[in-house]
CSV table of C-alpha atoms in Angstrom, one decimal:
chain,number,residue,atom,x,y,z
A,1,UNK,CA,-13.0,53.2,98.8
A,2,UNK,CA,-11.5,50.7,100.9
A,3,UNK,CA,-8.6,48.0,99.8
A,4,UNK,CA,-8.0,45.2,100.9
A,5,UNK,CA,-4.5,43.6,100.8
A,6,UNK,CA,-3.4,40.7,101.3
A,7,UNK,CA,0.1,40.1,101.8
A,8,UNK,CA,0.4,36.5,100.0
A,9,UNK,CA,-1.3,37.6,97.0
A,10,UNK,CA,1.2,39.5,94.4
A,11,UNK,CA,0.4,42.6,93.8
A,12,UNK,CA,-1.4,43.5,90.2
A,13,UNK,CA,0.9,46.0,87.9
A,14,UNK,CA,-1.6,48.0,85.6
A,15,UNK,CA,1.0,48.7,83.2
A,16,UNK,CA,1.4,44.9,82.0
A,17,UNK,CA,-1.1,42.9,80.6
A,18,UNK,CA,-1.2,39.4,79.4
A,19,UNK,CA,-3.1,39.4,76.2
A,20,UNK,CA,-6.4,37.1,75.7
A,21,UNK,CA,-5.6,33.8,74.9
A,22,UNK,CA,-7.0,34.5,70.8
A,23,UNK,CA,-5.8,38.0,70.3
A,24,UNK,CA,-2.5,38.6,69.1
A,25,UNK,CA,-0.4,41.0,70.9
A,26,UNK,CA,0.2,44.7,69.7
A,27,UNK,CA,4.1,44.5,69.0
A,28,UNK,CA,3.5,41.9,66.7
A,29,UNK,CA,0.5,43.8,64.6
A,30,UNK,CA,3.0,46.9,64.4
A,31,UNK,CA,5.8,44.7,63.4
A,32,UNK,CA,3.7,43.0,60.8
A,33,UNK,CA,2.7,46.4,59.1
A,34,UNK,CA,6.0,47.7,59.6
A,35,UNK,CA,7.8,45.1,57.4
A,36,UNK,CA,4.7,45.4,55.2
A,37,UNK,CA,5.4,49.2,54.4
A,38,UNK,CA,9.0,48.6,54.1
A,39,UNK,CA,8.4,45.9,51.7
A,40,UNK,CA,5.8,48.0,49.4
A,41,UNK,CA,8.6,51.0,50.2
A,42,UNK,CA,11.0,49.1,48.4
A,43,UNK,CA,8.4,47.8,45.2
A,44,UNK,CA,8.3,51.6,44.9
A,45,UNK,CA,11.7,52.3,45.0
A,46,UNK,CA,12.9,49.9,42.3
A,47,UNK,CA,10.0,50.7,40.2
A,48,UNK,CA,10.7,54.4,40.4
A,49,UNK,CA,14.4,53.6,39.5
A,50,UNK,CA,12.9,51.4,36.1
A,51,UNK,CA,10.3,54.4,35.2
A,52,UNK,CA,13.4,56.5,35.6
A,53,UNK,CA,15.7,55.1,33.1
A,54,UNK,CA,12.6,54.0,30.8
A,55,UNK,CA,12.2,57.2,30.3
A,56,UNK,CA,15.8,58.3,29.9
A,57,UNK,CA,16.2,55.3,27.0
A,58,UNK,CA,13.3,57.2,25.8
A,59,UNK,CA,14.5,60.2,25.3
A,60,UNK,CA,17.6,59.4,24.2
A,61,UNK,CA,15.8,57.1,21.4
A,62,UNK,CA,13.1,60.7,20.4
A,63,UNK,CA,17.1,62.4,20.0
A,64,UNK,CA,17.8,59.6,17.5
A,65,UNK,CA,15.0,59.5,15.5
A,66,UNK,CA,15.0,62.9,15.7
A,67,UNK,CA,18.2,62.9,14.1
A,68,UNK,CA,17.6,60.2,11.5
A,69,UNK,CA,14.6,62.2,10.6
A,70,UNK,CA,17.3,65.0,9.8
A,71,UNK,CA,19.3,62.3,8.1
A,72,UNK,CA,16.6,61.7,6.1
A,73,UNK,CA,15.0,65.2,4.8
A,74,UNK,CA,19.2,65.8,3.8
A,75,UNK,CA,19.7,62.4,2.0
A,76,UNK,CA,16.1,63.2,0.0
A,77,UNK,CA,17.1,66.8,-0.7
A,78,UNK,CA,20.4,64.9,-2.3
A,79,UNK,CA,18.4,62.1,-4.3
A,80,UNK,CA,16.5,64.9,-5.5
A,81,UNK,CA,19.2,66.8,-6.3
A,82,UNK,CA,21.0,64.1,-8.3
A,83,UNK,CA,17.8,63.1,-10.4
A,84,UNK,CA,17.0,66.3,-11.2
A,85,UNK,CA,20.8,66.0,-13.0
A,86,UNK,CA,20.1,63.1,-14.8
A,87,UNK,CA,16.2,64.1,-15.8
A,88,UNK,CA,17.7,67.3,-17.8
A,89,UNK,CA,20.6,65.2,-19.5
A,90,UNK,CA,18.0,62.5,-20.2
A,91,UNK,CA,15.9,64.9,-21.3
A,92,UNK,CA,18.8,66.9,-23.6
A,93,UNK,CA,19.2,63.6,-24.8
A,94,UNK,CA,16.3,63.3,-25.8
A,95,UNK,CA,15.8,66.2,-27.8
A,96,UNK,CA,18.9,65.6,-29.2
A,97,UNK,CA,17.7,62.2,-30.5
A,98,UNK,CA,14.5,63.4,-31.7
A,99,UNK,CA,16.5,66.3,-34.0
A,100,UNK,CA,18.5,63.7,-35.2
A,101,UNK,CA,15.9,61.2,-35.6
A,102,UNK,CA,13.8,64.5,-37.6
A,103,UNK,CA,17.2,64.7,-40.3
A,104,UNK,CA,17.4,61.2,-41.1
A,105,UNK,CA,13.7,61.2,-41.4
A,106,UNK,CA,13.9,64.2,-43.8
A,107,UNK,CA,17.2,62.6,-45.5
A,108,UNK,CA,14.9,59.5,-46.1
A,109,UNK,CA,11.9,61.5,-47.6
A,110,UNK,CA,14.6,62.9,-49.6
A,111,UNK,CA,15.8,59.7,-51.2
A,112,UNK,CA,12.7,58.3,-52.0
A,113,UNK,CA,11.9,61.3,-53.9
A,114,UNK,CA,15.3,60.7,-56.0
A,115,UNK,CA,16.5,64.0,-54.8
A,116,UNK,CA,20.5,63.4,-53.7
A,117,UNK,CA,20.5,64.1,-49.2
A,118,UNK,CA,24.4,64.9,-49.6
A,119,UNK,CA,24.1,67.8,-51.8
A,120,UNK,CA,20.7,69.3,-50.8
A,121,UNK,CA,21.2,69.3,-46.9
A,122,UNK,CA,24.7,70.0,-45.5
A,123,UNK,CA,24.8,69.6,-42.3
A,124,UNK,CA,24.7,72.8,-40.4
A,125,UNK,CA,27.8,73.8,-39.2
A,126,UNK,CA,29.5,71.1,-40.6
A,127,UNK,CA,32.5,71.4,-43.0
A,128,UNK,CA,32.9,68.8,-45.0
A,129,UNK,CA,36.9,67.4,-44.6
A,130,UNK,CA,38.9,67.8,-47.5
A,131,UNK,CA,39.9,64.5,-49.5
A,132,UNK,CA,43.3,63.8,-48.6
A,133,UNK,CA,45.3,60.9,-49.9
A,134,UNK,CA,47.4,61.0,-47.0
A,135,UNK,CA,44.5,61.0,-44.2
A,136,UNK,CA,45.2,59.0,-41.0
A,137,UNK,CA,42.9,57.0,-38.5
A,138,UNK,CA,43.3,59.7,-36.2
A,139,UNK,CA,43.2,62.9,-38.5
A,140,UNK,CA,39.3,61.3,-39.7
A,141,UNK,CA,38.2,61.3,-36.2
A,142,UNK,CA,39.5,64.7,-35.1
A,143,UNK,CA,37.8,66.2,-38.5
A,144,UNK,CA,34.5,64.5,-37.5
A,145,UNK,CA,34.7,65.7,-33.7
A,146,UNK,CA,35.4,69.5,-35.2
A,147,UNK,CA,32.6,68.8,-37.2
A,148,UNK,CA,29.3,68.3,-34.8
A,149,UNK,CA,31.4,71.2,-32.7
A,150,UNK,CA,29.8,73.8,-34.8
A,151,UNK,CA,25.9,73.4,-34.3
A,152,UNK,CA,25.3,74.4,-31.4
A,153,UNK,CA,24.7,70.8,-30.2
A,154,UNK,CA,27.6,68.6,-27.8
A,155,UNK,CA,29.2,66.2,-30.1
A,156,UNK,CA,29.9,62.8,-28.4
A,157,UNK,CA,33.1,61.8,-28.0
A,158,UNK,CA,34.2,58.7,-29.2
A,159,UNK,CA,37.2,56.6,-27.3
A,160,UNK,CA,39.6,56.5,-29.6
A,161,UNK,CA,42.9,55.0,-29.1
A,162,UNK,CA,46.0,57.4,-29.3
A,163,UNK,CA,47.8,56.6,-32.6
A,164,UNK,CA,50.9,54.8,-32.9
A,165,UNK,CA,54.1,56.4,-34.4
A,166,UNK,CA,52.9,55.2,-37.3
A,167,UNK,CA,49.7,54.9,-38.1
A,168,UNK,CA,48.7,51.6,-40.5
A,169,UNK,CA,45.8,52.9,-42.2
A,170,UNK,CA,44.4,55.3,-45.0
A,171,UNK,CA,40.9,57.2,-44.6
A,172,UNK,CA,39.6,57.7,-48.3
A,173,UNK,CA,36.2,59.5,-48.8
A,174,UNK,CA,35.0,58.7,-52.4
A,175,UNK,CA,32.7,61.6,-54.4
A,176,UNK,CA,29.8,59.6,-53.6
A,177,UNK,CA,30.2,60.1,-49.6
A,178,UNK,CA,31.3,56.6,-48.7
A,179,UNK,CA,34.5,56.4,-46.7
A,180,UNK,CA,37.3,53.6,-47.1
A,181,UNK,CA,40.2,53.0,-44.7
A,182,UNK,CA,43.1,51.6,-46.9
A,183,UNK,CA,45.9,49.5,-44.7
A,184,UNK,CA,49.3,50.9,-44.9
A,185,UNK,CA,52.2,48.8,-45.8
């Protein structure tokens, strides 16, 4: 192969290249995709960094409701607790009520057959108090408190205010079972 040269002609470097005058050069295609994967590197990032702490706030809220869920059971378990309490006294109450209700039924049929209540059916466990002339406000109340004590049944307890030094009035219990209270001059 022969070459000609010519010394007024430059010489022709194959290393350098002036691109076509439509076609864009191969620095700028790199530097285009370049900054393109940086950019979607950094979408990536930040949403990594969201999912990361989503799921943190997540967990911490599961340990929360887990807890409350504790909360909960413990809270029920007490409810039940307490209304089992009251069902039993609503339901000794009751019975209560219905015993009572079953003497005063039987002290009615009673009087409407003429047959006297006070002297056929004592109470049971109740002594009668003793007619005193001297009996107090106080002294009435303590004998009927002693006297629902004894059959096997909780009396109720009645407020009653502590007596004064001197007390102003008289209990009196006639034979027929009806109970005065006399004032005290």
């Amino acid at each position: 192969m022969t070459m000609i040269s010519e010394p007024d002609v430059p010489a022709i470097e194959l290393g350098h290249r002036e691109a076509a005058p439509g076609k864009p050069s191969r620095a700028r295609l790199i530097g285009v995709v370049a900054v393109g994967a940086l950019l979607v590197t950094a979408v990536n990032v930040t949403a990594a960094i969201y999912l990361y702490r989503g799921v943190n706030d997540l967990k911490t809220m599961e340990a929360r409701l887990e807890q409350l869920g504790q909360f909960e059971q413990r809270i029920g378990a007490r409810i039940d607790t307490v209304n089992n309490g009251f069902q039993s006294r609503f339901e000794t109450l009751d019975h209560q009520l219905q015993t009572n209700f079953g003497r005063i039924n039987g002290s009615i049929a009673k009087l409407e057959q003429g047959q006297p209540v006070a002297a056929s059916d004592p109470a049971p466990g109740a002594a009668e108090p003793a007619l005193l002339d001297n009996t107090t406000v106080a002294d009435a109340s303590a004998a009927d408190e002693g006297a629902g004590a004894g059959d096997g049944q909780p009396a109720f307890k009645r407020k009653v205010a502590p007596p004064g030094p001197n007390p102003s009035y008289q209990r009196i219990q006639q034979p027929d079972g009806k109970v005065y209270y006399k004032k005290i001059n």
